[in-house]
C-alpha cells in the first residue's frame, strides 16, 4: 500500500469527518455546561459514568475502567476526580475486600448537579448534532451517532 492508496485515502477522510464532527459537538456542549452548571464536558462525563455504579458484585469501577470510560489517561482521571472531590461532588473510599483498591462514588450533591445538568447537556448535544446534520459530509455520521449505545466499561 502507498500513501495514495484509495482505501487509505477513504479511511483518512472518514477519520477526518469523525474528528470534525467531534470538534463541532464538544465545544458546543462544553459552553452550555459551563454557562449553566460550571461543569466541563469531562466533569459531566465522569459524574455520569460514576453515577451508574452500584453496590455489590461488579458494581464499582477501578480507576483504569473509569479512565477508559471518560477517554482520559489514568493520571488525568485522578486529577479530574480530585477536582470534583474538592468541590464535594465525589468521594473516595477504600475497597472493603481489597485495601489496595480505591473506589469513587458520586455524592448526593454530585448526583443533584448531574440531574440538573443532564437536560442542558442533552439539549446542547441535540442542537450540535442537528447543525452538523446539515453538512452532507457529516449527516451519515450524525445518523450513526443517533443509533449508538454507550458500551459498558469492561
JSON list of C-alpha atoms in Angstrom, two decimals:
[
{"chain": "A", "resi": 1, "resn": "UNK", "atom": "CA", "xyz": [0.00, 0.00, 0.00]},
{"chain": "A", "resi": 2, "resn": "UNK", "atom": "CA", "xyz": [1.13, 3.52, -0.71]},
{"chain": "A", "resi": 3, "resn": "UNK", "atom": "CA", "xyz": [0.15, 6.85, 0.75]},
{"chain": "A", "resi": 4, "resn": "UNK", "atom": "CA", "xyz": [-2.05, 7.47, -2.28]},
{"chain": "A", "resi": 5, "resn": "UNK", "atom": "CA", "xyz": [-3.87, 4.14, -1.99]},
{"chain": "A", "resi": 6, "resn": "UNK", "atom": "CA", "xyz": [-7.60, 4.92, -2.44]},
{"chain": "A", "resi": 7, "resn": "UNK", "atom": "CA", "xyz": [-8.60, 2.75, 0.53]},
{"chain": "A", "resi": 8, "resn": "UNK", "atom": "CA", "xyz": [-6.21, 4.66, 2.80]},
{"chain": "A", "resi": 9, "resn": "UNK", "atom": "CA", "xyz": [-7.43, 7.97, 1.44]},
{"chain": "A", "resi": 10, "resn": "UNK", "atom": "CA", "xyz": [-11.05, 6.98, 2.12]},
{"chain": "A", "resi": 11, "resn": "UNK", "atom": "CA", "xyz": [-10.11, 5.81, 5.60]},
{"chain": "A", "resi": 12, "resn": "UNK", "atom": "CA", "xyz": [-8.32, 9.10, 6.31]},
{"chain": "A", "resi": 13, "resn": "UNK", "atom": "CA", "xyz": [-11.31, 11.08, 5.02]},
{"chain": "A", "resi": 14, "resn": "UNK", "atom": "CA", "xyz": [-13.67, 9.10, 7.26]},
{"chain": "A", "resi": 15, "resn": "UNK", "atom": "CA", "xyz": [-11.43, 9.73, 10.25]},
{"chain": "A", "resi": 16, "resn": "UNK", "atom": "CA", "xyz": [-11.25, 13.42, 9.37]},
{"chain": "A", "resi": 17, "resn": "UNK", "atom": "CA", "xyz": [-15.07, 13.61, 9.18]},
{"chain": "A", "resi": 18, "resn": "UNK", "atom": "CA", "xyz": [-15.39, 11.92, 12.57]},
{"chain": "A", "resi": 19, "resn": "UNK", "atom": "CA", "xyz": [-12.84, 14.34, 14.07]},
{"chain": "A", "resi": 20, "resn": "UNK", "atom": "CA", "xyz": [-14.69, 17.26, 12.51]},
{"chain": "A", "resi": 21, "resn": "UNK", "atom": "CA", "xyz": [-17.99, 16.09, 13.98]},
{"chain": "A", "resi": 22, "resn": "UNK", "atom": "CA", "xyz": [-16.44, 15.72, 17.43]},
{"chain": "A", "resi": 23, "resn": "UNK", "atom": "CA", "xyz": [-14.77, 19.12, 17.08]},
{"chain": "A", "resi": 24, "resn": "UNK", "atom": "CA", "xyz": [-18.12, 20.76, 16.40]},
{"chain": "A", "resi": 25, "resn": "UNK", "atom": "CA", "xyz": [-20.06, 18.98, 19.12]},
{"chain": "A", "resi": 26, "resn": "UNK", "atom": "CA", "xyz": [-17.77, 19.10, 22.14]},
{"chain": "A", "resi": 27, "resn": "UNK", "atom": "CA", "xyz": [-17.22, 22.90, 22.28]},
{"chain": "A", "resi": 28, "resn": "UNK", "atom": "CA", "xyz": [-20.97, 23.49, 21.87]},
{"chain": "A", "resi": 29, "resn": "UNK", "atom": "CA", "xyz": [-21.80, 21.14, 24.76]},
{"chain": "A", "resi": 30, "resn": "UNK", "atom": "CA", "xyz": [-18.89, 22.50, 26.82]},
{"chain": "A", "resi": 31, "resn": "UNK", "atom": "CA", "xyz": [-20.14, 26.10, 26.56]},
{"chain": "A", "resi": 32, "resn": "UNK", "atom": "CA", "xyz": [-23.65, 25.09, 27.60]},
{"chain": "A", "resi": 33, "resn": "UNK", "atom": "CA", "xyz": [-22.48, 23.03, 30.59]},
{"chain": "A", "resi": 34, "resn": "UNK", "atom": "CA", "xyz": [-20.02, 25.68, 31.75]},
{"chain": "A", "resi": 35, "resn": "UNK", "atom": "CA", "xyz": [-22.55, 28.50, 31.44]},
{"chain": "A", "resi": 36, "resn": "UNK", "atom": "CA", "xyz": [-25.39, 26.66, 33.08]},
{"chain": "A", "resi": 37, "resn": "UNK", "atom": "CA", "xyz": [-23.71, 24.47, 35.67]},
{"chain": "A", "resi": 38, "resn": "UNK", "atom": "CA", "xyz": [-19.99, 25.23, 35.98]},
{"chain": "A", "resi": 39, "resn": "UNK", "atom": "CA", "xyz": [-19.12, 21.79, 34.58]},
{"chain": "A", "resi": 40, "resn": "UNK", "atom": "CA", "xyz": [-16.78, 20.78, 31.79]},
{"chain": "A", "resi": 41, "resn": "UNK", "atom": "CA", "xyz": [-17.71, 18.00, 29.38]},
{"chain": "A", "resi": 42, "resn": "UNK", "atom": "CA", "xyz": [-15.13, 15.76, 31.09]},
{"chain": "A", "resi": 43, "resn": "UNK", "atom": "CA", "xyz": [-16.52, 16.51, 34.54]},
{"chain": "A", "resi": 44, "resn": "UNK", "atom": "CA", "xyz": [-20.05, 15.79, 33.36]},
{"chain": "A", "resi": 45, "resn": "UNK", "atom": "CA", "xyz": [-18.90, 12.54, 31.73]},
{"chain": "A", "resi": 46, "resn": "UNK", "atom": "CA", "xyz": [-17.11, 11.43, 34.88]},
{"chain": "A", "resi": 47, "resn": "UNK", "atom": "CA", "xyz": [-20.14, 12.14, 37.08]},
{"chain": "A", "resi": 48, "resn": "UNK", "atom": "CA", "xyz": [-22.34, 10.31, 34.58]},
{"chain": "A", "resi": 49, "resn": "UNK", "atom": "CA", "xyz": [-20.10, 7.22, 34.43]},
{"chain": "A", "resi": 50, "resn": "UNK", "atom": "CA", "xyz": [-19.69, 7.03, 38.21]},
{"chain": "A", "resi": 51, "resn": "UNK", "atom": "CA", "xyz": [-23.40, 7.57, 38.83]},
{"chain": "A", "resi": 52, "resn": "UNK", "atom": "CA", "xyz": [-24.08, 4.28, 37.06]},
{"chain": "A", "resi": 53, "resn": "UNK", "atom": "CA", "xyz": [-22.10, 2.25, 39.61]},
{"chain": "A", "resi": 54, "resn": "UNK", "atom": "CA", "xyz": [-23.97, 0.11, 42.09]},
{"chain": "A", "resi": 55, "resn": "UNK", "atom": "CA", "xyz": [-23.21, -1.74, 45.29]},
{"chain": "A", "resi": 56, "resn": "UNK", "atom": "CA", "xyz": [-22.44, -5.43, 45.19]},
{"chain": "A", "resi": 57, "resn": "UNK", "atom": "CA", "xyz": [-20.51, -7.75, 42.89]},
{"chain": "A", "resi": 58, "resn": "UNK", "atom": "CA", "xyz": [-19.02, -5.93, 39.91]},
{"chain": "A", "resi": 59, "resn": "UNK", "atom": "CA", "xyz": [-20.74, -2.70, 40.85]},
{"chain": "A", "resi": 60, "resn": "UNK", "atom": "CA", "xyz": [-17.71, -0.47, 41.21]},
{"chain": "A", "resi": 61, "resn": "UNK", "atom": "CA", "xyz": [-15.20, 0.58, 38.61]},
{"chain": "A", "resi": 62, "resn": "UNK", "atom": "CA", "xyz": [-11.46, 0.59, 39.04]},
{"chain": "A", "resi": 63, "resn": "UNK", "atom": "CA", "xyz": [-9.73, 3.86, 38.14]},
{"chain": "A", "resi": 64, "resn": "UNK", "atom": "CA", "xyz": [-8.45, 2.34, 34.89]},
{"chain": "A", "resi": 65, "resn": "UNK", "atom": "CA", "xyz": [-12.01, 1.45, 33.92]},
{"chain": "A", "resi": 66, "resn": "UNK", "atom": "CA", "xyz": [-13.13, 4.97, 34.77]},
{"chain": "A", "resi": 67, "resn": "UNK", "atom": "CA", "xyz": [-10.24, 6.43, 32.74]},
{"chain": "A", "resi": 68, "resn": "UNK", "atom": "CA", "xyz": [-11.20, 4.28, 29.76]},
{"chain": "A", "resi": 69, "resn": "UNK", "atom": "CA", "xyz": [-14.86, 5.27, 30.07]},
{"chain": "A", "resi": 70, "resn": "UNK", "atom": "CA", "xyz": [-14.11, 9.00, 30.05]},
{"chain": "A", "resi": 71, "resn": "UNK", "atom": "CA", "xyz": [-11.27, 8.65, 27.50]},
{"chain": "A", "resi": 72, "resn": "UNK", "atom": "CA", "xyz": [-8.51, 10.09, 29.66]},
{"chain": "A", "resi": 73, "resn": "UNK", "atom": "CA", "xyz": [-5.20, 8.82, 30.96]},
{"chain": "A", "resi": 74, "resn": "UNK", "atom": "CA", "xyz": [-5.20, 7.44, 34.48]},
{"chain": "A", "resi": 75, "resn": "UNK", "atom": "CA", "xyz": [-3.26, 10.44, 35.78]},
{"chain": "A", "resi": 76, "resn": "UNK", "atom": "CA", "xyz": [-5.65, 12.91, 34.12]},
{"chain": "A", "resi": 77, "resn": "UNK", "atom": "CA", "xyz": [-8.59, 10.95, 35.54]},
{"chain": "A", "resi": 78, "resn": "UNK", "atom": "CA", "xyz": [-7.06, 11.10, 39.02]},
{"chain": "A", "resi": 79, "resn": "UNK", "atom": "CA", "xyz": [-6.66, 14.89, 38.71]},
{"chain": "A", "resi": 80, "resn": "UNK", "atom": "CA", "xyz": [-10.26, 15.19, 37.50]},
{"chain": "A", "resi": 81, "resn": "UNK", "atom": "CA", "xyz": [-11.53, 13.05, 40.39]},
{"chain": "A", "resi": 82, "resn": "UNK", "atom": "CA", "xyz": [-9.54, 15.21, 42.83]},
{"chain": "A", "resi": 83, "resn": "UNK", "atom": "CA", "xyz": [-11.06, 18.43, 41.42]},
{"chain": "A", "resi": 84, "resn": "UNK", "atom": "CA", "xyz": [-14.59, 17.06, 41.74]},
{"chain": "A", "resi": 85, "resn": "UNK", "atom": "CA", "xyz": [-13.83, 15.65, 45.19]},
{"chain": "A", "resi": 86, "resn": "UNK", "atom": "CA", "xyz": [-12.59, 19.11, 46.28]},
{"chain": "A", "resi": 87, "resn": "UNK", "atom": "CA", "xyz": [-15.96, 20.51, 45.11]},
{"chain": "A", "resi": 88, "resn": "UNK", "atom": "CA", "xyz": [-17.83, 17.91, 47.18]},
{"chain": "A", "resi": 89, "resn": "UNK", "atom": "CA", "xyz": [-19.23, 16.15, 44.10]},
{"chain": "A", "resi": 90, "resn": "UNK", "atom": "CA", "xyz": [-17.28, 12.89, 44.56]},
{"chain": "A", "resi": 91, "resn": "UNK", "atom": "CA", "xyz": [-15.83, 10.92, 47.46]},
{"chain": "A", "resi": 92, "resn": "UNK", "atom": "CA", "xyz": [-13.17, 8.22, 47.52]},
{"chain": "A", "resi": 93, "resn": "UNK", "atom": "CA", "xyz": [-13.04, 5.22, 49.82]},
{"chain": "A", "resi": 94, "resn": "UNK", "atom": "CA", "xyz": [-11.03, 2.02, 50.23]},
{"chain": "A", "resi": 95, "resn": "UNK", "atom": "CA", "xyz": [-12.39, -1.23, 48.84]},
{"chain": "A", "resi": 96, "resn": "UNK", "atom": "CA", "xyz": [-13.67, -3.26, 51.80]},
{"chain": "A", "resi": 97, "resn": "UNK", "atom": "CA", "xyz": [-12.30, -6.54, 50.39]},
{"chain": "A", "resi": 98, "resn": "UNK", "atom": "CA", "xyz": [-9.02, -5.27, 48.91]},
{"chain": "A", "resi": 99, "resn": "UNK", "atom": "CA", "xyz": [-7.46, -2.44, 50.90]},
{"chain": "A", "resi": 100, "resn": "UNK", "atom": "CA", "xyz": [-5.30, -1.52, 47.91]},
{"chain": "A", "resi": 101, "resn": "UNK", "atom": "CA", "xyz": [-8.34, -0.66, 45.80]},
{"chain": "A", "resi": 102, "resn": "UNK", "atom": "CA", "xyz": [-9.80, 2.82, 45.88]},
{"chain": "A", "resi": 103, "resn": "UNK", "atom": "CA", "xyz": [-13.30, 3.48, 44.66]},
{"chain": "A", "resi": 104, "resn": "UNK", "atom": "CA", "xyz": [-15.00, 6.75, 43.85]},
{"chain": "A", "resi": 105, "resn": "UNK", "atom": "CA", "xyz": [-18.68, 7.48, 44.42]},
{"chain": "A", "resi": 106, "resn": "UNK", "atom": "CA", "xyz": [-20.79, 10.43, 43.38]},
{"chain": "A", "resi": 107, "resn": "UNK", "atom": "CA", "xyz": [-22.08, 12.34, 46.41]},
{"chain": "A", "resi": 108, "resn": "UNK", "atom": "CA", "xyz": [-25.68, 13.49, 46.75]},
{"chain": "A", "resi": 109, "resn": "UNK", "atom": "CA", "xyz": [-24.51, 16.96, 45.66]},
{"chain": "A", "resi": 110, "resn": "UNK", "atom": "CA", "xyz": [-22.85, 15.41, 42.60]},
{"chain": "A", "resi": 111, "resn": "UNK", "atom": "CA", "xyz": [-25.99, 13.45, 41.71]},
{"chain": "A", "resi": 112, "resn": "UNK", "atom": "CA", "xyz": [-28.11, 16.57, 42.09]},
{"chain": "A", "resi": 113, "resn": "UNK", "atom": "CA", "xyz": [-25.79, 18.59, 39.84]},
{"chain": "A", "resi": 114, "resn": "UNK", "atom": "CA", "xyz": [-25.70, 15.78, 37.29]},
{"chain": "A", "resi": 115, "resn": "UNK", "atom": "CA", "xyz": [-29.50, 15.60, 37.16]},
{"chain": "A", "resi": 116, "resn": "UNK", "atom": "CA", "xyz": [-29.71, 19.37, 36.89]},
{"chain": "A", "resi": 117, "resn": "UNK", "atom": "CA", "xyz": [-27.13, 19.43, 34.07]},
{"chain": "A", "resi": 118, "resn": "UNK", "atom": "CA", "xyz": [-28.48, 16.45, 32.10]},
{"chain": "A", "resi": 119, "resn": "UNK", "atom": "CA", "xyz": [-31.20, 18.40, 30.21]},
{"chain": "A", "resi": 120, "resn": "UNK", "atom": "CA", "xyz": [-28.67, 21.12, 29.35]},
{"chain": "A", "resi": 121, "resn": "UNK", "atom": "CA", "xyz": [-26.21, 18.50, 28.09]},
{"chain": "A", "resi": 122, "resn": "UNK", "atom": "CA", "xyz": [-28.84, 16.67, 26.05]},
{"chain": "A", "resi": 123, "resn": "UNK", "atom": "CA", "xyz": [-30.27, 19.87, 24.53]},
{"chain": "A", "resi": 124, "resn": "UNK", "atom": "CA", "xyz": [-26.82, 21.17, 23.56]},
{"chain": "A", "resi": 125, "resn": "UNK", "atom": "CA", "xyz": [-25.90, 17.79, 22.10]},
{"chain": "A", "resi": 126, "resn": "UNK", "atom": "CA", "xyz": [-29.12, 17.67, 20.08]},
{"chain": "A", "resi": 127, "resn": "UNK", "atom": "CA", "xyz": [-28.52, 21.21, 18.78]},
{"chain": "A", "resi": 128, "resn": "UNK", "atom": "CA", "xyz": [-24.93, 20.42, 17.78]},
{"chain": "A", "resi": 129, "resn": "UNK", "atom": "CA", "xyz": [-25.96, 17.21, 16.03]},
{"chain": "A", "resi": 130, "resn": "UNK", "atom": "CA", "xyz": [-28.79, 18.96, 14.18]},
{"chain": "A", "resi": 131, "resn": "UNK", "atom": "CA", "xyz": [-26.38, 21.64, 12.96]},
{"chain": "A", "resi": 132, "resn": "UNK", "atom": "CA", "xyz": [-23.83, 19.02, 11.90]},
{"chain": "A", "resi": 133, "resn": "UNK", "atom": "CA", "xyz": [-26.51, 17.03, 10.06]},
{"chain": "A", "resi": 134, "resn": "UNK", "atom": "CA", "xyz": [-26.94, 19.99, 7.68]},
{"chain": "A", "resi": 135, "resn": "UNK", "atom": "CA", "xyz": [-23.45, 19.22, 6.33]},
{"chain": "A", "resi": 136, "resn": "UNK", "atom": "CA", "xyz": [-23.83, 16.40, 3.76]},
{"chain": "A", "resi": 137, "resn": "UNK", "atom": "CA", "xyz": [-20.40, 15.01, 4.67]},
{"chain": "A", "resi": 138, "resn": "UNK", "atom": "CA", "xyz": [-21.35, 14.76, 8.35]},
{"chain": "A", "resi": 139, "resn": "UNK", "atom": "CA", "xyz": [-25.00, 13.71, 8.04]},
{"chain": "A", "resi": 140, "resn": "UNK", "atom": "CA", "xyz": [-24.21, 9.97, 7.80]},
{"chain": "A", "resi": 141, "resn": "UNK", "atom": "CA", "xyz": [-22.10, 10.18, 10.94]},
{"chain": "A", "resi": 142, "resn": "UNK", "atom": "CA", "xyz": [-24.86, 12.02, 12.78]},
{"chain": "A", "resi": 143, "resn": "UNK", "atom": "CA", "xyz": [-27.30, 9.26, 11.85]},
{"chain": "A", "resi": 144, "resn": "UNK", "atom": "CA", "xyz": [-24.81, 6.67, 13.09]},
{"chain": "A", "resi": 145, "resn": "UNK", "atom": "CA", "xyz": [-24.34, 8.51, 16.40]},
{"chain": "A", "resi": 146, "resn": "UNK", "atom": "CA", "xyz": [-28.09, 8.66, 16.88]},
{"chain": "A", "resi": 147, "resn": "UNK", "atom": "CA", "xyz": [-28.30, 4.86, 16.78]},
{"chain": "A", "resi": 148, "resn": "UNK", "atom": "CA", "xyz": [-25.31, 4.02, 19.01]},
{"chain": "A", "resi": 149, "resn": "UNK", "atom": "CA", "xyz": [-25.47, 2.90, 22.62]},
{"chain": "A", "resi": 150, "resn": "UNK", "atom": "CA", "xyz": [-22.61, 3.54, 25.01]},
{"chain": "A", "resi": 151, "resn": "UNK", "atom": "CA", "xyz": [-20.52, 0.46, 25.74]},
{"chain": "A", "resi": 152, "resn": "UNK", "atom": "CA", "xyz": [-20.44, -0.80, 29.30]},
{"chain": "A", "resi": 153, "resn": "UNK", "atom": "CA", "xyz": [-16.92, -0.41, 30.77]},
{"chain": "A", "resi": 154, "resn": "UNK", "atom": "CA", "xyz": [-15.20, -3.79, 30.98]}
]
